[in-house]
């Protein structure tokens, strides 16, 4: 014989279970809706290449007022970019400073546990910011051209590490689906942009383009699309010892590059 109290308890337990399942479904629906309205984009690149500054400048409200920090970030940074009608992009900036394990852990977590739709990989053609007061012993005697060449090699090594993570993520999860190579600090090499755009785009002859093309061939042409875009943010001369490379753009030219870059990202995440 079933006790009345037992029936009540059983009914209450059933209701609680249904409520819990409904709650999980509701949370899942909210998370999915947020993912569609604010897709997740990972920003990678070597230390000092301008990752955080680029993500900040893509926020319209801070386009002209943003001043880069004097310190490099050693932690993953979250920067949300509002667009319109309640939509936007969630940027996750992977640190390029400190031990490689920090970058590795951040990339692995994002690419394997988060619904990342795309990657913006930032290169600066060797014009990486140097925020220390003195020169490192290994570079103290280098000319500006030699320093830039060394920085380009380091940028390439950082790219190769990122591409290794992307290969594993795309093979396992079929995402992210696109990569944009941001040719950052382009105001410092504006006369070279036409040539760099050709050599650093799909099918280009640069080691950077060839590495990304190799990944695209590995995962299949339907598994990854990529392109390169020039962009500039904080306009300032680049100084190394007694050598100076002046900025070659004004704010109007900078803002136009940012507008094109922002609109392209918006299109890639499906907001246009």
GROMACS .gro file of C-alpha atoms in nm:
model
  272
    1UNK     CA    1   0.000   0.000   0.000
    2UNK     CA    2   0.143   0.338  -0.105
    3UNK     CA    3   0.159   0.601   0.163
    4UNK     CA    4   0.000   0.936   0.071
    5UNK     CA    5   0.311   1.116   0.179
    6UNK     CA    6   0.524   0.900  -0.050
    7UNK     CA    7   0.309   0.992  -0.349
    8UNK     CA    8   0.345   1.358  -0.269
    9UNK     CA    9   0.722   1.327  -0.232
   10UNK     CA   10   0.743   1.134  -0.558
   11UNK     CA   11   0.538   1.395  -0.740
   12UNK     CA   12   0.750   1.674  -0.594
   13UNK     CA   13   1.068   1.496  -0.700
   14UNK     CA   14   0.930   1.457  -1.050
   15UNK     CA   15   0.838   1.823  -1.068
   16UNK     CA   16   1.184   1.921  -0.940
   17UNK     CA   17   1.348   1.703  -1.204
   18UNK     CA   18   1.137   1.856  -1.479
   19UNK     CA   19   1.216   2.204  -1.348
   20UNK     CA   20   1.588   2.127  -1.343
   21UNK     CA   21   1.575   1.995  -1.699
   22UNK     CA   22   1.378   2.302  -1.808
   23UNK     CA   23   1.633   2.522  -1.635
   24UNK     CA   24   1.920   2.352  -1.816
   25UNK     CA   25   1.734   2.385  -2.144
   26UNK     CA   26   1.670   2.753  -2.076
   27UNK     CA   27   2.036   2.815  -1.990
   28UNK     CA   28   2.140   2.627  -2.303
   29UNK     CA   29   1.901   2.833  -2.514
   30UNK     CA   30   2.031   3.158  -2.366
   31UNK     CA   31   2.392   3.049  -2.422
   32UNK     CA   32   2.317   2.948  -2.782
   33UNK     CA   33   2.136   3.275  -2.848
   34UNK     CA   34   2.426   3.473  -2.700
   35UNK     CA   35   2.667   3.275  -2.915
   36UNK     CA   36   2.475   3.380  -3.225
   37UNK     CA   37   2.442   3.745  -3.121
   38UNK     CA   38   2.797   3.771  -2.984
   39UNK     CA   39   3.014   3.515  -3.170
   40UNK     CA   40   3.349   3.430  -3.015
   41UNK     CA   41   3.668   3.532  -3.198
   42UNK     CA   42   4.018   3.454  -3.072
   43UNK     CA   43   4.299   3.707  -3.127
   44UNK     CA   44   4.651   3.563  -3.142
   45UNK     CA   45   4.999   3.688  -3.227
   46UNK     CA   46   5.343   3.759  -3.085
   47UNK     CA   47   5.398   3.982  -2.784
   48UNK     CA   48   5.400   4.348  -2.882
   49UNK     CA   49   5.232   4.290  -3.220
   50UNK     CA   50   4.928   4.498  -3.123
   51UNK     CA   51   4.660   4.239  -3.041
   52UNK     CA   52   4.493   4.416  -2.751
   53UNK     CA   53   4.527   4.760  -2.910
   54UNK     CA   54   4.355   4.631  -3.224
   55UNK     CA   55   4.069   4.471  -3.031
   56UNK     CA   56   4.022   4.790  -2.831
   57UNK     CA   57   4.026   5.012  -3.140
   58UNK     CA   58   3.756   4.796  -3.297
   59UNK     CA   59   3.526   4.927  -3.027
   60UNK     CA   60   3.379   5.235  -3.190
   61UNK     CA   61   3.349   5.432  -2.867
   62UNK     CA   62   3.723   5.408  -2.806
   63UNK     CA   63   3.843   5.455  -3.163
   64UNK     CA   64   4.014   5.788  -3.104
   65UNK     CA   65   4.056   5.791  -2.728
   66UNK     CA   66   4.233   5.463  -2.659
   67UNK     CA   67   4.589   5.483  -2.529
   68UNK     CA   68   4.787   5.156  -2.520
   69UNK     CA   69   4.902   5.029  -2.182
   70UNK     CA   70   5.267   5.053  -2.091
   71UNK     CA   71   5.261   4.690  -1.971
   72UNK     CA   72   5.212   4.370  -2.161
   73UNK     CA   73   4.931   4.144  -2.060
   74UNK     CA   74   5.022   3.799  -1.936
   75UNK     CA   75   4.658   3.690  -1.902
   76UNK     CA   76   4.382   3.619  -2.149
   77UNK     CA   77   4.182   3.939  -2.210
   78UNK     CA   78   3.808   3.964  -2.276
   79UNK     CA   79   3.700   4.251  -2.502
   80UNK     CA   80   3.341   4.269  -2.625
   81UNK     CA   81   3.269   4.478  -2.933
   82UNK     CA   82   2.912   4.609  -2.960
   83UNK     CA   83   2.783   4.653  -3.313
   84UNK     CA   84   2.413   4.720  -3.355
   85UNK     CA   85   2.069   4.579  -3.268
   86UNK     CA   86   2.201   4.391  -2.966
   87UNK     CA   87   2.472   4.215  -3.163
   88UNK     CA   88   2.847   4.221  -3.138
   89UNK     CA   89   3.167   4.017  -3.120
   90UNK     CA   90   3.339   3.869  -2.815
   91UNK     CA   91   3.716   3.895  -2.860
   92UNK     CA   92   3.943   3.676  -2.650
   93UNK     CA   93   4.300   3.803  -2.671
   94UNK     CA   94   4.554   3.525  -2.609
   95UNK     CA   95   4.866   3.655  -2.431
   96UNK     CA   96   5.187   3.656  -2.629
   97UNK     CA   97   5.409   3.733  -2.331
   98UNK     CA   98   5.565   3.513  -2.067
   99UNK     CA   99   5.604   3.137  -2.070
  100UNK     CA  100   5.479   2.945  -2.371
  101UNK     CA  101   5.265   2.739  -2.135
  102UNK     CA  102   5.040   3.040  -2.074
  103UNK     CA  103   4.966   3.075  -2.444
  104UNK     CA  104   4.931   2.699  -2.486
  105UNK     CA  105   4.678   2.662  -2.203
  106UNK     CA  106   4.473   2.960  -2.320
  107UNK     CA  107   4.461   2.846  -2.683
  108UNK     CA  108   4.383   2.486  -2.589
  109UNK     CA  109   4.098   2.586  -2.359
  110UNK     CA  110   3.942   2.831  -2.603
  111UNK     CA  111   3.970   2.619  -2.917
  112UNK     CA  112   3.858   2.292  -2.757
  113UNK     CA  113   3.594   2.404  -2.507
  114UNK     CA  114   3.448   2.726  -2.649
  115UNK     CA  115   3.244   2.776  -2.972
  116UNK     CA  116   3.512   2.982  -3.147
  117UNK     CA  117   3.397   3.086  -3.495
  118UNK     CA  118   3.714   3.256  -3.616
  119UNK     CA  119   4.069   3.367  -3.542
  120UNK     CA  120   4.240   3.700  -3.599
  121UNK     CA  121   4.615   3.644  -3.607
  122UNK     CA  122   4.812   3.967  -3.575
  123UNK     CA  123   5.152   4.028  -3.733
  124UNK     CA  124   5.337   4.360  -3.739
  125UNK     CA  125   5.598   4.304  -4.012
  126UNK     CA  126   5.860   4.302  -3.738
  127UNK     CA  127   5.748   4.630  -3.575
  128UNK     CA  128   5.677   4.473  -3.238
  129UNK     CA  129   5.651   4.713  -2.947
  130UNK     CA  130   5.940   4.710  -2.706
  131UNK     CA  131   5.819   4.834  -2.371
  132UNK     CA  132   6.141   4.785  -2.179
  133UNK     CA  133   6.381   5.065  -2.097
  134UNK     CA  134   6.695   4.904  -2.230
  135UNK     CA  135   6.795   4.673  -2.509
  136UNK     CA  136   6.831   4.303  -2.453
  137UNK     CA  137   7.192   4.187  -2.475
  138UNK     CA  138   7.115   3.972  -2.778
  139UNK     CA  139   6.970   4.264  -2.976
  140UNK     CA  140   7.160   4.564  -2.839
  141UNK     CA  141   7.403   4.578  -3.130
  142UNK     CA  142   7.148   4.514  -3.406
  143UNK     CA  143   7.052   4.773  -3.665
  144UNK     CA  144   6.685   4.851  -3.710
  145UNK     CA  145   6.665   4.634  -4.023
  146UNK     CA  146   6.830   4.342  -3.845
  147UNK     CA  147   6.599   4.385  -3.545
  148UNK     CA  148   6.292   4.380  -3.771
  149UNK     CA  149   6.420   4.066  -3.943
  150UNK     CA  150   6.463   3.895  -3.607
  151UNK     CA  151   6.115   4.000  -3.499
  152UNK     CA  152   5.967   3.861  -3.823
  153UNK     CA  153   6.125   3.525  -3.745
  154UNK     CA  154   5.969   3.532  -3.398
  155UNK     CA  155   5.631   3.626  -3.547
  156UNK     CA  156   5.657   3.329  -3.782
  157UNK     CA  157   5.735   3.095  -3.491
  158UNK     CA  158   5.430   3.227  -3.304
  159UNK     CA  159   5.215   3.171  -3.612
  160UNK     CA  160   5.334   2.812  -3.646
  161UNK     CA  161   5.235   2.745  -3.284
  162UNK     CA  162   4.889   2.891  -3.343
  163UNK     CA  163   4.842   2.689  -3.662
  164UNK     CA  164   4.927   2.368  -3.474
  165UNK     CA  165   4.644   2.441  -3.231
  166UNK     CA  166   4.409   2.523  -3.517
  167UNK     CA  167   4.492   2.198  -3.695
  168UNK     CA  168   4.394   1.997  -3.387
  169UNK     CA  169   4.081   2.202  -3.319
  170UNK     CA  170   3.951   2.187  -3.676
  171UNK     CA  171   4.020   1.813  -3.698
  172UNK     CA  172   3.832   1.751  -3.372
  173UNK     CA  173   3.552   2.007  -3.383
  174UNK     CA  174   3.538   2.144  -3.741
  175UNK     CA  175   3.593   2.493  -3.604
  176UNK     CA  176   3.703   2.768  -3.623
  177UNK     CA  177   3.596   2.815  -3.984
  178UNK     CA  178   3.799   3.122  -4.079
  179UNK     CA  179   4.122   3.309  -4.010
  180UNK     CA  180   4.207   3.672  -4.079
  181UNK     CA  181   4.574   3.766  -4.091
  182UNK     CA  182   4.588   4.123  -3.960
  183UNK     CA  183   4.878   4.320  -4.108
  184UNK     CA  184   4.897   4.549  -3.806
  185UNK     CA  185   5.092   4.874  -3.765
  186UNK     CA  186   5.069   4.915  -4.141
  187UNK     CA  187   5.125   5.289  -4.102
  188UNK     CA  188   5.492   5.203  -4.045
  189UNK     CA  189   5.528   5.030  -4.382
  190UNK     CA  190   5.253   5.191  -4.591
  191UNK     CA  191   5.461   5.205  -4.915
  192UNK     CA  192   5.513   4.829  -4.893
  193UNK     CA  193   5.148   4.741  -4.836
  194UNK     CA  194   5.058   4.649  -5.197
  195UNK     CA  195   5.345   4.402  -5.214
  196UNK     CA  196   5.281   4.263  -4.866
  197UNK     CA  197   4.912   4.221  -4.939
  198UNK     CA  198   5.005   4.006  -5.239
  199UNK     CA  199   5.272   3.797  -5.067
  200UNK     CA  200   5.079   3.754  -4.740
  201UNK     CA  201   4.742   3.659  -4.887
  202UNK     CA  202   4.613   3.317  -5.000
  203UNK     CA  203   4.856   3.168  -5.249
  204UNK     CA  204   5.121   3.423  -5.153
  205UNK     CA  205   5.495   3.355  -5.155
  206UNK     CA  206   5.573   3.459  -4.796
  207UNK     CA  207   5.644   3.190  -4.533
  208UNK     CA  208   5.338   3.319  -4.346
  209UNK     CA  209   5.102   3.263  -4.640
  210UNK     CA  210   5.257   2.928  -4.725
  211UNK     CA  211   5.212   2.802  -4.369
  212UNK     CA  212   4.845   2.901  -4.360
  213UNK     CA  213   4.787   2.755  -4.708
  214UNK     CA  214   4.944   2.430  -4.587
  215UNK     CA  215   4.697   2.415  -4.297
  216UNK     CA  216   4.408   2.484  -4.533
  217UNK     CA  217   4.522   2.199  -4.758
  218UNK     CA  218   4.549   1.966  -4.459
  219UNK     CA  219   4.199   2.034  -4.324
  220UNK     CA  220   4.041   2.065  -4.668
  221UNK     CA  221   3.932   2.377  -4.853
  222UNK     CA  222   3.591   2.358  -4.686
  223UNK     CA  223   3.744   2.342  -4.340
  224UNK     CA  224   3.909   2.683  -4.329
  225UNK     CA  225   3.893   3.006  -4.523
  226UNK     CA  226   4.146   3.280  -4.473
  227UNK     CA  227   4.245   3.624  -4.593
  228UNK     CA  228   4.476   3.910  -4.497
  229UNK     CA  229   4.380   4.268  -4.419
  230UNK     CA  230   4.596   4.574  -4.342
  231UNK     CA  231   4.508   4.768  -4.030
  232UNK     CA  232   4.655   5.044  -3.817
  233UNK     CA  233   4.572   5.160  -3.465
  234UNK     CA  234   4.795   5.376  -3.249
  235UNK     CA  235   4.985   5.606  -3.487
  236UNK     CA  236   5.337   5.662  -3.362
  237UNK     CA  237   5.693   5.651  -3.492
  238UNK     CA  238   5.898   5.337  -3.430
  239UNK     CA  239   6.227   5.410  -3.257
  240UNK     CA  240   6.526   5.185  -3.213
  241UNK     CA  241   6.841   5.336  -3.069
  242UNK     CA  242   6.920   5.630  -3.299
  243UNK     CA  243   6.701   5.508  -3.588
  244UNK     CA  244   6.341   5.613  -3.646
  245UNK     CA  245   6.075   5.476  -3.880
  246UNK     CA  246   5.805   5.745  -3.900
  247UNK     CA  247   5.436   5.669  -3.919
  248UNK     CA  248   5.305   5.716  -4.270
  249UNK     CA  249   4.932   5.765  -4.213
  250UNK     CA  250   4.698   6.025  -4.072
  251UNK     CA  251   4.397   5.951  -3.852
  252UNK     CA  252   4.155   5.955  -4.145
  253UNK     CA  253   4.351   5.683  -4.325
  254UNK     CA  254   4.379   5.485  -4.002
  255UNK     CA  255   4.006   5.511  -3.937
  256UNK     CA  256   3.925   5.392  -4.289
  257UNK     CA  257   4.139   5.080  -4.244
  258UNK     CA  258   3.966   5.014  -3.912
  259UNK     CA  259   3.623   5.060  -4.070
  260UNK     CA  260   3.701   4.809  -4.345
  261UNK     CA  261   3.850   4.565  -4.095
  262UNK     CA  262   3.551   4.594  -3.859
  263UNK     CA  263   3.299   4.547  -4.139
  264UNK     CA  264   3.484   4.241  -4.269
  265UNK     CA  265   3.484   4.078  -3.925
  266UNK     CA  266   3.114   4.158  -3.891
  267UNK     CA  267   3.048   3.987  -4.224
  268UNK     CA  268   3.253   3.680  -4.132
  269UNK     CA  269   3.064   3.628  -3.804
  270UNK     CA  270   2.733   3.662  -3.987
  271UNK     CA  271   2.617   4.006  -3.874
  272UNK     CA  272   2.598   4.151  -4.226
   0.00000   0.00000   0.00000
